[in-house]
Amino acid sequence: MTPKLVADIEPPYYTAVFTSIRPDAVDTPESYADTAVRMREIVSAVPGFLGYETARTPGGIGISIAYFRDLESLDAWRLDTRHQAAKAYGREHWYDSYSVHIGKVERSYSFERE
């Protein structure tokens, strides 16, 4: 499957940028990949969710960006109890560190080779 970037969203909209450091080999009872799939399913159902992009380096640095129409939809995701439980589990088992940055996008453009 060819990766697809989030594009053509009419501003303004909001981003939640999650950057993390997670060792490549993490041995936990709950699979990181399974939880990531479950979180994508949950956030996709939030009204106002516009899409996401994610990447991870072999050294363990990851970045995920979720796009939301407004702060209310972003807050619905932040306050979701399943999301909060996954964050708590991640702090306990997966991440060495992480940071979250919330931003308002005023201008956006994209390019795609045909």
Coordinates of N, CA, C and O in Angstrom, one line a residue:
M1 N 0.8 -1.2 0.0 CA 0.0 0.0 0.0 C 0.9 1.2 0.0 O 1.8 1.3 0.8
T2 N 0.6 2.2 -0.8 CA 1.3 3.4 -0.9 C 0.8 4.4 0.2 O -0.4 4.6 0.3
P3 N 1.8 5.0 0.9 CA 1.3 5.9 1.9 C 0.6 7.1 1.3 O 1.0 7.5 0.2
K4 N -0.3 7.7 2.0 CA -1.1 8.9 1.5 C -1.0 9.9 2.6 O -1.3 9.7 3.7
L5 N -0.6 11.1 2.2 CA -0.6 12.2 3.1 C -1.9 12.9 3.3 O -2.7 12.9 2.3
V6 N -2.2 13.5 4.4 CA -3.4 14.3 4.6 C -3.2 15.6 3.8 O -2.2 16.2 4.0
A7 N -4.1 15.9 3.0 CA -4.0 17.1 2.2 C -5.4 17.6 1.9 O -6.4 17.0 2.1
D8 N -5.5 18.8 1.3 CA -6.7 19.5 0.9 C -7.7 19.7 2.0 O -8.9 19.6 1.8
I9 N -7.2 20.0 3.2 CA -8.1 20.4 4.3 C -8.2 21.9 4.3 O -7.2 22.6 4.3
E10 N -9.4 22.4 4.3 CA -9.6 23.9 4.3 C -9.3 24.5 5.7 O -10.0 24.1 6.6
P11 N -8.3 25.3 5.8 CA -8.1 26.0 7.1 C -9.2 26.9 7.5 O -10.0 27.4 6.6
P12 N -9.4 27.3 8.7 CA -8.5 26.8 9.8 C -8.9 25.4 10.3 O -10.1 25.0 10.2
Y13 N -7.9 24.7 10.9 CA -8.2 23.5 11.6 C -7.1 23.3 12.6 O -6.2 24.2 12.7
Y14 N -7.1 22.3 13.4 CA -6.2 22.1 14.5 C -5.4 20.8 14.3 O -5.9 19.8 13.7
T15 N -4.2 20.8 14.9 CA -3.4 19.6 14.9 C -3.0 19.3 16.3 O -2.8 20.1 17.2
A16 N -2.9 18.0 16.5 CA -2.3 17.4 17.8 C -1.0 16.7 17.3 O -1.1 15.7 16.6
V17 N 0.1 17.2 17.6 CA 1.4 16.6 17.2 C 2.0 15.9 18.4 O 2.3 16.5 19.4
F18 N 2.1 14.6 18.2 CA 2.6 13.7 19.3 C 4.0 13.2 18.9 O 4.1 12.5 17.9
T19 N 5.0 13.6 19.6 CA 6.4 13.1 19.3 C 6.8 12.2 20.5 O 6.5 12.5 21.6
S20 N 7.5 11.1 20.2 CA 7.8 10.2 21.3 C 9.2 9.5 21.0 O 9.6 9.5 19.9
I21 N 9.7 9.0 22.1 CA 10.9 8.1 22.0 C 10.5 6.8 22.6 O 10.1 6.8 23.8
R22 N 10.6 5.8 21.8 CA 10.1 4.4 22.2 C 11.2 3.5 21.7 O 11.5 3.4 20.5
P23 N 11.8 2.7 22.6 CA 12.7 1.7 22.1 C 12.1 0.8 21.1 O 10.9 0.5 21.1
D24 N 12.9 0.3 20.1 CA 12.4 -0.6 19.0 C 11.8 -1.9 19.6 O 10.8 -2.4 19.2
A25 N 12.5 -2.5 20.5 CA 12.1 -3.8 21.0 C 11.4 -3.6 22.4 O 12.1 -3.3 23.4
V26 N 10.1 -3.6 22.4 CA 9.4 -3.4 23.7 C 8.6 -4.7 23.9 O 7.7 -5.1 23.1
D27 N 8.8 -5.3 25.1 CA 8.2 -6.5 25.4 C 7.1 -6.2 26.5 O 7.4 -6.0 27.6
T28 N 5.9 -6.1 26.1 CA 4.8 -5.9 27.0 C 3.6 -6.8 26.7 O 3.5 -7.3 25.6
P29 N 2.7 -7.0 27.7 CA 1.6 -7.9 27.5 C 0.7 -7.4 26.4 O 0.0 -8.2 25.7
E30 N 0.6 -6.1 26.2 CA -0.3 -5.5 25.2 C 0.5 -5.0 24.0 O 1.5 -4.2 24.2
S31 N 0.2 -5.4 22.9 CA 1.0 -5.0 21.7 C 0.8 -3.6 21.3 O -0.3 -3.1 21.3
Y32 N 1.9 -2.9 21.1 CA 1.9 -1.5 20.7 C 1.1 -1.3 19.4 O 0.3 -0.5 19.2
A33 N 1.4 -2.2 18.4 CA 0.8 -2.2 17.1 C -0.7 -2.4 17.2 O -1.5 -1.7 16.6
D34 N -1.2 -3.3 18.1 CA -2.6 -3.5 18.2 C -3.3 -2.3 18.8 O -4.4 -1.9 18.4
T35 N -2.6 -1.7 19.8 CA -3.2 -0.5 20.5 C -3.2 0.6 19.5 O -4.2 1.4 19.4
A36 N -2.2 0.8 18.6 CA -2.2 1.9 17.6 C -3.4 1.7 16.7 O -4.1 2.7 16.3
V37 N -3.6 0.5 16.2 CA -4.8 0.2 15.3 C -6.1 0.6 16.0 O -7.0 1.2 15.4
R38 N -6.2 0.2 17.3 CA -7.4 0.4 18.0 C -7.6 1.9 18.2 O -8.8 2.5 18.1
M39 N -6.6 2.7 18.5 CA -6.7 4.1 18.7 C -7.0 4.8 17.4 O -7.8 5.7 17.4
R40 N -6.5 4.3 16.2 CA -6.9 4.9 14.9 C -8.4 4.7 14.7 O -9.0 5.6 14.1
E41 N -8.9 3.5 15.0 CA -10.3 3.3 14.8 C -11.2 4.2 15.7 O -12.2 4.7 15.3
I42 N -10.7 4.4 16.9 CA -11.5 5.2 17.9 C -11.5 6.7 17.4 O -12.5 7.4 17.4
V43 N -10.3 7.2 17.1 CA -10.2 8.6 16.7 C -10.9 8.9 15.4 O -11.5 10.0 15.2
S44 N -10.9 7.9 14.5 CA -11.6 8.1 13.2 C -13.1 8.3 13.4 O -13.8 8.9 12.5
A45 N -13.7 7.8 14.5 CA -15.1 8.0 14.8 C -15.4 9.3 15.5 O -16.6 9.6 15.7
V46 N -14.4 10.1 15.9 CA -14.7 11.3 16.6 C -15.2 12.4 15.5 O -14.5 12.6 14.5
P47 N -16.4 12.9 15.7 CA -16.9 14.0 14.8 C -15.9 15.1 14.8 O -15.4 15.6 15.8
G48 N -15.5 15.5 13.6 CA -14.5 16.6 13.4 C -13.1 16.1 13.2 O -12.2 16.9 12.9
F49 N -12.9 14.8 13.3 CA -11.6 14.2 13.0 C -11.4 14.3 11.5 O -12.2 13.9 10.7
L50 N -10.2 14.8 11.0 CA -9.9 15.0 9.6 C -8.9 14.0 9.0 O -8.8 13.8 7.8
G51 N -8.1 13.4 9.8 CA -7.1 12.5 9.4 C -5.9 12.4 10.3 O -5.8 13.2 11.3
Y52 N -4.9 11.6 9.9 CA -3.7 11.5 10.7 C -2.5 11.0 9.8 O -2.7 10.5 8.7
E53 N -1.3 11.3 10.3 CA -0.1 10.8 9.6 C 0.8 10.4 10.8 O 0.8 11.0 11.8
T54 N 1.6 9.4 10.5 CA 2.6 8.9 11.5 C 3.8 8.3 10.9 O 3.8 7.8 9.7
A55 N 4.9 8.4 11.6 CA 6.2 7.9 11.1 C 7.1 7.5 12.3 O 6.9 8.2 13.4
R56 N 8.0 6.6 12.2 CA 8.9 6.2 13.2 C 10.2 5.9 12.6 O 10.3 5.2 11.6
T57 N 11.3 6.4 13.3 CA 12.7 6.0 12.8 C 13.1 4.7 13.4 O 12.6 4.3 14.5
P58 N 14.1 4.1 12.8 CA 14.6 2.8 13.4 C 15.2 3.1 14.8 O 15.2 2.2 15.6
G59 N 15.6 4.3 15.1 CA 16.2 4.6 16.4 C 15.1 4.8 17.5 O 15.4 5.0 18.7
G60 N 13.8 4.8 17.2 CA 12.8 4.9 18.2 C 12.1 6.2 18.3 O 11.2 6.4 19.1
I61 N 12.4 7.2 17.5 CA 11.7 8.5 17.5 C 10.5 8.4 16.6 O 10.6 8.0 15.5
G62 N 9.4 8.8 17.2 CA 8.1 8.7 16.4 C 7.4 10.0 16.4 O 7.6 10.9 17.3
I63 N 6.6 10.2 15.4 CA 5.8 11.4 15.3 C 4.4 11.0 14.7 O 4.4 10.3 13.7
S64 N 3.4 11.5 15.4 CA 2.0 11.3 14.9 C 1.3 12.6 14.9 O 1.4 13.3 15.9
I65 N 0.7 12.9 13.8 CA -0.1 14.2 13.7 C -1.5 13.8 13.4 O -1.8 13.2 12.4
A66 N -2.4 14.3 14.3 CA -3.9 14.1 14.0 C -4.4 15.5 13.7 O -4.0 16.5 14.3
Y67 N -5.4 15.5 12.8 CA -6.0 16.8 12.3 C -7.4 16.8 12.7 O -8.2 15.8 12.5
F68 N -7.9 17.9 13.3 CA -9.2 18.1 13.7 C -9.8 19.4 13.2 O -9.1 20.4 13.1
R69 N -11.1 19.4 13.0 CA -11.8 20.6 12.5 C -11.8 21.7 13.5 O -11.7 22.9 13.2
D70 N -12.0 21.4 14.8 CA -12.1 22.4 15.8 C -11.6 21.9 17.1 O -11.2 20.7 17.3
L71 N -11.5 22.8 18.1 CA -11.0 22.4 19.4 C -11.9 21.4 20.2 O -11.5 20.6 21.0
E72 N -13.2 21.5 19.9 CA -14.2 20.6 20.5 C -13.9 19.2 20.1 O -13.9 18.3 21.0
S73 N -13.6 18.9 18.9 CA -13.4 17.6 18.4 C -12.0 17.1 18.9 O -11.9 15.9 19.3
L74 N -11.0 18.0 19.0 CA -9.8 17.6 19.6 C -9.9 17.2 21.1 O -9.4 16.2 21.5
D75 N -10.7 18.0 21.8 CA -11.0 17.7 23.2 C -11.7 16.4 23.4 O -11.5 15.7 24.3
A76 N -12.6 16.1 22.5 CA -13.4 14.8 22.6 C -12.4 13.7 22.5 O -12.5 12.7 23.2
W77 N -11.4 13.8 21.6 CA -10.3 12.7 21.5 C -9.5 12.7 22.8 O -9.2 11.7 23.3
R78 N -9.0 13.9 23.2 CA -8.2 14.0 24.4 C -8.9 13.4 25.6 O -8.3 12.7 26.5
L79 N -10.2 13.6 25.8 CA -10.9 13.1 26.9 C -11.5 11.7 26.8 O -12.1 11.2 27.8
D80 N -11.4 11.1 25.7 CA -11.9 9.7 25.5 C -11.2 8.8 26.5 O -10.0 8.7 26.6
T81 N -12.0 8.1 27.3 CA -11.5 7.2 28.3 C -10.6 6.1 27.8 O -9.6 5.8 28.4
R82 N -10.9 5.6 26.6 CA -10.0 4.6 26.0 C -8.7 5.1 25.6 O -7.6 4.5 25.8
H83 N -8.7 6.4 25.1 CA -7.5 7.1 24.7 C -6.6 7.4 26.0 O -5.4 7.2 26.0
Q84 N -7.3 7.8 27.0 CA -6.6 8.1 28.3 C -6.0 6.9 28.9 O -4.8 6.9 29.4
A85 N -6.7 5.7 28.8 CA -6.1 4.5 29.3 C -4.9 4.0 28.5 O -3.9 3.6 29.0
A86 N -4.9 4.2 27.2 CA -3.8 3.9 26.3 C -2.6 4.8 26.6 O -1.5 4.3 26.7
K87 N -2.9 6.1 26.9 CA -1.8 7.0 27.2 C -1.1 6.6 28.6 O 0.1 6.6 28.7
A88 N -1.9 6.2 29.5 CA -1.4 5.8 30.8 C -0.6 4.5 30.7 O 0.5 4.4 31.2
Y89 N -1.1 3.5 29.9 CA -0.3 2.3 29.6 C 1.0 2.6 28.9 O 2.0 2.0 29.2
G90 N 0.9 3.5 27.9 CA 2.2 3.9 27.2 C 3.2 4.5 28.1 O 4.4 4.2 28.0
R91 N 2.8 5.4 29.0 CA 3.7 6.0 30.0 C 4.4 4.9 30.8 O 5.6 4.9 31.1
E92 N 3.6 3.9 31.2 CA 4.1 2.8 32.1 C 5.0 1.8 31.3 O 6.0 1.4 31.9
H93 N 4.7 1.5 30.1 CA 5.3 0.4 29.4 C 6.1 0.7 28.1 O 7.0 0.0 27.8
W94 N 5.7 1.7 27.4 CA 6.3 1.9 26.0 C 7.3 3.1 25.9 O 8.3 2.9 25.2
Y95 N 6.9 4.2 26.4 CA 7.7 5.4 26.0 C 8.8 5.7 27.0 O 8.6 5.7 28.2
D96 N 9.9 6.2 26.5 CA 11.0 6.8 27.3 C 10.6 8.2 27.6 O 10.8 8.8 28.7
S97 N 10.0 8.9 26.6 CA 9.5 10.3 26.7 C 8.6 10.6 25.6 O 8.6 9.9 24.5
Y98 N 7.7 11.6 25.8 CA 6.9 12.1 24.7 C 6.5 13.5 25.0 O 6.6 14.0 26.1
S99 N 6.1 14.2 23.9 CA 5.6 15.5 24.0 C 4.4 15.7 23.1 O 4.3 15.0 22.1
V100 N 3.5 16.6 23.4 CA 2.3 16.9 22.6 C 2.3 18.4 22.4 O 2.5 19.2 23.3
H101 N 2.0 18.7 21.1 CA 1.9 20.1 20.7 C 0.6 20.3 20.0 O 0.3 19.6 19.0
I102 N -0.2 21.3 20.4 CA -1.5 21.6 19.8 C -1.3 22.9 19.0 O -0.8 23.8 19.5
G103 N -1.8 22.9 17.8 CA -1.6 24.0 16.9 C -2.8 24.3 16.1 O -3.6 23.4 15.8
K104 N -3.0 25.6 15.8 CA -4.1 26.0 14.8 C -3.4 26.3 13.5 O -2.5 27.1 13.4
V105 N -3.9 25.6 12.5 CA -3.4 25.8 11.1 C -4.2 26.9 10.4 O -5.4 26.8 10.3
E106 N -3.4 27.9 10.0 CA -4.0 29.1 9.3 C -3.9 29.0 7.8 O -4.7 29.5 7.1
R107 N -2.9 28.3 7.4 CA -2.6 28.2 5.9 C -2.1 26.8 5.7 O -1.3 26.2 6.5
S108 N -2.5 26.2 4.5 CA -2.0 24.8 4.2 C -2.0 24.7 2.7 O -2.8 25.2 2.0
Y109 N -1.0 24.0 2.2 CA -1.0 23.6 0.8 C -0.2 22.3 0.6 O 0.4 21.8 1.6
S110 N -0.3 21.7 -0.6 CA 0.3 20.4 -0.8 C 0.7 20.3 -2.2 O 0.3 21.1 -3.1
F111 N 1.5 19.2 -2.5 CA 1.9 18.9 -3.8 C 1.9 17.3 -3.9 O 2.2 16.6 -3.0
E112 N 1.5 16.9 -5.1 CA 1.5 15.4 -5.3 C 1.9 15.2 -6.8 O 1.3 15.8 -7.7
R113 N 2.9 14.4 -7.0 CA 3.4 14.1 -8.4 C 2.4 13.2 -9.0 O 1.9 12.3 -8.4
E114 N 2.1 13.5 -10.3 CA 1.1 12.7 -11.0 C 1.8 11.5 -11.6 O 2.9 11.4 -11.9

